[in-house]
XYZ file of C-alpha atoms in Angstrom:
317
model
C -8.775 11.040 6.185
C -5.015 11.172 5.926
C -4.418 9.167 9.107
C -4.318 5.369 9.459
C -4.645 3.590 12.792
C -6.117 4.121 16.259
C -3.193 4.013 18.741
C -0.202 3.428 16.485
C -1.043 5.996 13.822
C 0.458 7.339 10.625
C -0.517 10.661 9.086
C 0.884 11.301 5.603
C 1.163 14.468 3.553
C 2.447 15.737 0.223
C 1.777 15.436 -3.492
C 3.620 13.634 -6.277
C 5.219 16.787 -7.702
C 5.271 18.933 -4.562
C 8.485 19.834 -2.710
C 8.324 16.748 -0.475
C 6.196 13.953 0.904
C 6.299 12.690 4.454
C 4.565 11.459 7.532
C 4.077 11.648 11.273
C 4.047 8.413 13.281
C 2.398 8.635 16.691
C 1.981 5.977 19.356
C 5.335 4.340 18.685
C 6.823 2.775 21.844
C 9.893 4.443 23.334
C 13.383 2.922 23.510
C 13.112 1.168 20.147
C 16.472 1.244 18.375
C 15.656 1.923 14.741
C 17.272 -0.221 12.048
C 17.801 2.435 9.373
C 19.348 -0.132 7.034
C 16.073 -2.069 7.027
C 14.135 1.101 6.207
C 16.460 1.797 3.275
C 16.106 -1.777 2.018
C 12.316 -1.541 2.199
C 12.340 1.773 0.317
C 14.525 0.201 -2.364
C 11.869 -2.481 -2.883
C 9.345 0.263 -3.695
C 11.765 2.340 -5.779
C 11.047 3.280 -9.382
C 13.227 2.673 -12.452
C 14.309 -0.827 -11.408
C 12.942 -2.502 -14.540
C 11.651 -1.604 -17.996
C 8.050 -2.091 -16.826
C 8.389 0.262 -13.820
C 8.122 4.041 -13.816
C 11.415 5.559 -14.940
C 11.227 8.382 -12.396
C 14.597 8.547 -10.586
C 14.408 9.481 -6.906
C 17.031 9.020 -4.178
C 14.307 8.566 -1.521
C 16.496 9.856 1.298
C 14.577 10.126 4.577
C 15.071 13.240 6.701
C 14.113 12.616 10.334
C 12.664 15.689 12.004
C 11.564 14.517 15.455
C 10.929 11.611 17.792
C 14.446 10.124 17.745
C 17.605 10.541 19.824
C 20.722 8.754 18.625
C 18.514 6.461 16.547
C 16.285 5.484 19.483
C 12.579 6.356 19.682
C 11.528 8.807 22.384
C 7.863 7.824 22.464
C 6.969 11.210 20.968
C 5.699 11.770 17.392
C 8.210 10.708 14.736
C 8.128 13.175 11.846
C 9.990 12.634 8.575
C 10.099 13.948 5.021
C 11.436 12.712 1.693
C 12.117 15.423 -0.876
C 10.911 15.016 -4.470
C 13.853 15.469 -6.817
C 12.853 14.196 -10.270
C 9.522 15.844 -11.068
C 8.646 16.476 -14.717
C 5.365 18.346 -14.437
C 5.508 19.404 -18.095
C 4.762 15.768 -19.014
C 1.289 16.289 -17.561
C 0.363 19.709 -18.988
C -1.812 18.123 -21.672
C -3.830 16.456 -18.892
C -4.708 19.655 -17.015
C -8.256 19.701 -18.351
C -8.624 16.099 -19.519
C -9.892 13.163 -17.471
C -7.923 9.926 -17.744
C -10.226 6.865 -17.946
C -10.408 4.962 -14.625
C -8.075 7.456 -12.948
C -8.894 9.648 -9.926
C -8.867 12.828 -12.067
C -12.634 13.239 -12.413
C -13.497 12.133 -8.871
C -10.998 14.575 -7.314
C -12.313 17.394 -9.490
C -15.889 16.703 -8.413
C -14.999 16.486 -4.720
C -12.696 19.499 -4.415
C -13.418 21.625 -7.478
C -9.685 21.543 -8.152
C -7.068 18.856 -8.636
C -3.299 18.638 -8.788
C -2.772 17.414 -12.331
C 1.019 17.167 -11.859
C 1.641 13.446 -11.689
C -1.746 12.757 -10.124
C -1.059 14.823 -7.017
C -2.268 13.055 -3.883
C -3.638 10.140 -5.930
C -0.158 9.228 -7.171
C 1.619 6.046 -6.087
C 4.472 8.365 -5.090
C 2.518 9.212 -1.942
C 2.763 5.596 -0.743
C 6.417 6.061 0.206
C 5.651 7.195 3.800
C 3.720 3.950 4.273
C 6.922 2.014 3.635
C 8.878 4.063 6.172
C 6.245 3.580 8.878
C 5.737 -0.049 7.878
C 9.444 -0.761 8.300
C 9.289 0.592 11.852
C 6.155 -1.470 12.535
C 7.965 -4.572 11.250
C 10.747 -3.954 13.759
C 8.224 -3.784 16.596
C 6.616 -7.028 15.393
C 9.971 -8.741 15.044
C 10.522 -8.212 18.769
C 7.271 -10.109 19.363
C 8.097 -13.001 17.046
C 5.717 -11.841 14.304
C 6.738 -11.618 10.647
C 5.009 -10.262 7.533
C 5.715 -11.462 3.993
C 4.158 -11.315 0.537
C 4.477 -12.780 -2.928
C 3.063 -12.294 -6.405
C 0.138 -14.723 -6.628
C -0.750 -13.885 -10.232
C 0.154 -11.194 -12.751
C -0.372 -10.413 -16.405
C 2.472 -10.247 -18.934
C 3.941 -6.832 -18.103
C 6.585 -6.823 -20.835
C 4.045 -7.673 -23.525
C 1.762 -4.928 -22.203
C 4.624 -2.404 -22.224
C 5.398 -3.146 -25.863
C 1.716 -2.605 -26.693
C 1.468 0.651 -24.708
C -0.899 -1.059 -22.293
C -0.913 -2.159 -18.632
C -1.818 -5.230 -16.579
C -3.036 -6.041 -13.082
C -2.196 -8.742 -10.573
C -2.828 -10.316 -7.183
C -0.552 -10.215 -4.131
C -0.726 -12.907 -1.448
C 0.201 -11.803 2.060
C 1.055 -13.852 5.139
C 1.442 -12.804 8.776
C 3.116 -15.454 10.938
C 3.387 -15.671 14.703
C 0.203 -13.756 15.540
C -1.210 -15.025 18.858
C -4.865 -15.964 19.196
C -7.155 -13.183 20.390
C -5.990 -10.219 18.295
C -8.784 -8.067 16.888
C -11.960 -6.495 18.237
C -15.580 -7.717 17.934
C -17.985 -6.149 15.463
C -16.419 -3.027 13.983
C -12.767 -3.527 14.927
C -12.276 -6.942 13.364
C -8.732 -7.846 12.334
C -10.004 -8.743 8.866
C -11.914 -5.449 8.557
C -8.878 -3.410 9.597
C -6.718 -5.241 7.057
C -9.301 -4.724 4.307
C -9.551 -1.014 5.115
C -5.776 -0.611 4.999
C -5.339 -2.502 1.729
C -8.105 -0.549 0.003
C -6.224 2.630 0.951
C -3.517 1.611 -1.529
C -3.777 2.942 -5.097
C -5.251 0.559 -7.704
C -6.595 -1.976 -5.171
C -9.986 -3.375 -6.220
C -10.266 -6.639 -4.322
C -9.415 -8.218 -0.969
C -10.050 -11.591 0.642
C -9.070 -13.408 3.839
C -8.051 -17.060 3.622
C -9.892 -18.809 0.802
C -12.163 -15.783 0.504
C -14.596 -15.936 -2.410
C -13.833 -19.613 -3.006
C -15.591 -20.345 0.304
C -18.855 -19.239 -1.264
C -18.663 -22.268 -3.565
C -17.988 -24.778 -0.759
C -20.217 -26.696 1.605
C -19.836 -26.138 5.331
C -18.328 -29.599 5.678
C -15.619 -28.558 3.202
C -14.999 -25.030 4.456
C -14.921 -25.665 8.207
C -11.487 -25.619 9.872
C -11.643 -28.539 12.308
C -10.002 -28.025 15.694
C -7.309 -30.505 16.732
C -4.855 -30.896 19.582
C -1.238 -30.897 18.404
C 1.186 -31.602 21.213
C -1.026 -29.881 23.748
C -1.800 -26.875 21.529
C -5.296 -26.313 20.164
C -5.099 -25.438 16.471
C -6.937 -26.122 13.217
C -6.335 -28.953 10.754
C -6.873 -26.599 7.793
C -6.768 -22.818 7.395
C -9.581 -21.897 5.014
C -10.429 -19.018 7.392
C -7.011 -17.461 6.926
C -6.260 -17.360 10.636
C -9.211 -15.130 11.519
C -12.573 -16.273 12.872
C -15.222 -13.892 14.174
C -12.827 -11.096 13.218
C -10.305 -12.320 15.829
C -7.040 -14.187 15.210
C -7.105 -17.883 16.135
C -3.340 -18.464 16.274
C -2.935 -19.772 12.728
C -1.108 -17.900 9.972
C -3.021 -14.861 8.742
C -3.351 -15.238 4.964
C -4.977 -12.836 2.525
C -4.951 -11.711 -1.091
C -5.056 -8.216 -2.585
C -6.102 -7.564 -6.197
C -4.597 -4.624 -8.102
C -6.258 -3.348 -11.266
C -4.216 -2.407 -14.358
C -2.555 1.023 -14.146
C -5.011 3.458 -15.851
C -2.344 5.696 -17.453
C -1.509 3.957 -20.731
C 0.083 5.035 -23.996
C -2.740 3.698 -26.176
C -5.196 6.241 -27.545
C -8.486 6.261 -25.614
C -11.734 8.179 -25.808
C -12.564 10.518 -22.904
C -13.891 14.017 -22.166
C -12.414 17.245 -20.836
C -13.662 19.475 -17.978
C -16.154 21.091 -20.341
C -17.621 17.682 -21.159
C -16.296 17.778 -24.713
C -15.313 14.495 -26.318
C -11.591 14.089 -26.951
C -8.832 11.508 -27.311
C -5.995 10.860 -24.911
C -2.716 8.934 -25.084
C -0.889 9.302 -21.777
C 2.818 10.075 -21.981
C 5.222 10.526 -19.077
C 6.629 7.864 -16.773
C 4.218 5.242 -15.460
C 4.324 1.677 -14.171
C 2.972 -0.978 -16.490
C 1.826 -2.981 -13.446
C 1.553 -2.139 -9.758
C 3.320 -5.419 -8.965
C 6.009 -6.206 -7.826
C 6.603 -2.735 -6.308
C 3.325 -3.162 -4.422
C 4.620 -6.131 -2.422
C 6.348 -3.947 0.150
C 3.243 -1.732 0.381
C 1.010 -4.697 1.209
C 3.483 -5.809 3.869
C 3.726 -2.300 5.315
C -0.035 -1.964 5.672
C -0.335 -5.414 7.245
C 2.417 -4.553 9.731
C 0.839 -1.198 10.626
C -2.562 -2.775 11.239
C -1.106 -5.589 13.340
C 0.982 -3.277 15.542
C -2.027 -1.028 16.044
C -4.206 -3.945 17.158
C -1.507 -5.139 19.546
C -1.501 -1.664 21.120
C -5.301 -1.626 21.605
């Protein structure tokens, strides 16, 4: 499953230390003038080496457009693009060829495929999220034309600098908001707006939790506390509160869509840990190379991209 979406779709390809990564966007409306400056700005938000707690991998992240555009305007045909990998240091990972990093995808990939790309984590690397940002930036432009905006913020995060000094890592929570969504977006049962958002967010590396509105806190409330009462504001039916996060019955109700995404600590840390190798032999591991200390704040643009892709896709349905 390397494709996200139903009508507005994105298929991604490539590995962390391969020649390039990229994607194919299908279902994009024609005659959309692409704002390439916005795409570059979004990619810069995801870029590495912007702080001491981020991966120090240096990439230019220049997008090469292969199809689907004429003079910067979409043709309605598949939009294919690639971004070449320029700063790979595979030798940093040679010691990991036969060793499983705790809580990493190493073991699971090996069991599924009988082989894994140990160079930078291969397909499991955060490097492969770059095409999501490109497609998400285009989706944002489509939404902007419909008066819909997507934003995010760090809701909570551990002390990344302290963790870096200790050779450790920390996790965090991102809060996302989608404004301007009309009531009625989303499908009953298995195409719920909330379900599509959850699916998309769990496709991101290191995500271990997701909630809509007040989420798990609702489980501790009474119905009289959790219910969003309907009111009439200047002739518009809306809710007095938004515990539901703008989605009821899996369908948008016209309020802001609010959600939270929890990211676990990055598993590749410099501290010595106990693990095993492919032969099942006990060994120790201290991961070198260039790794983020925390997925946040570089993950903010990823959360926004996925929310934008899901919303555009549902609008198309």
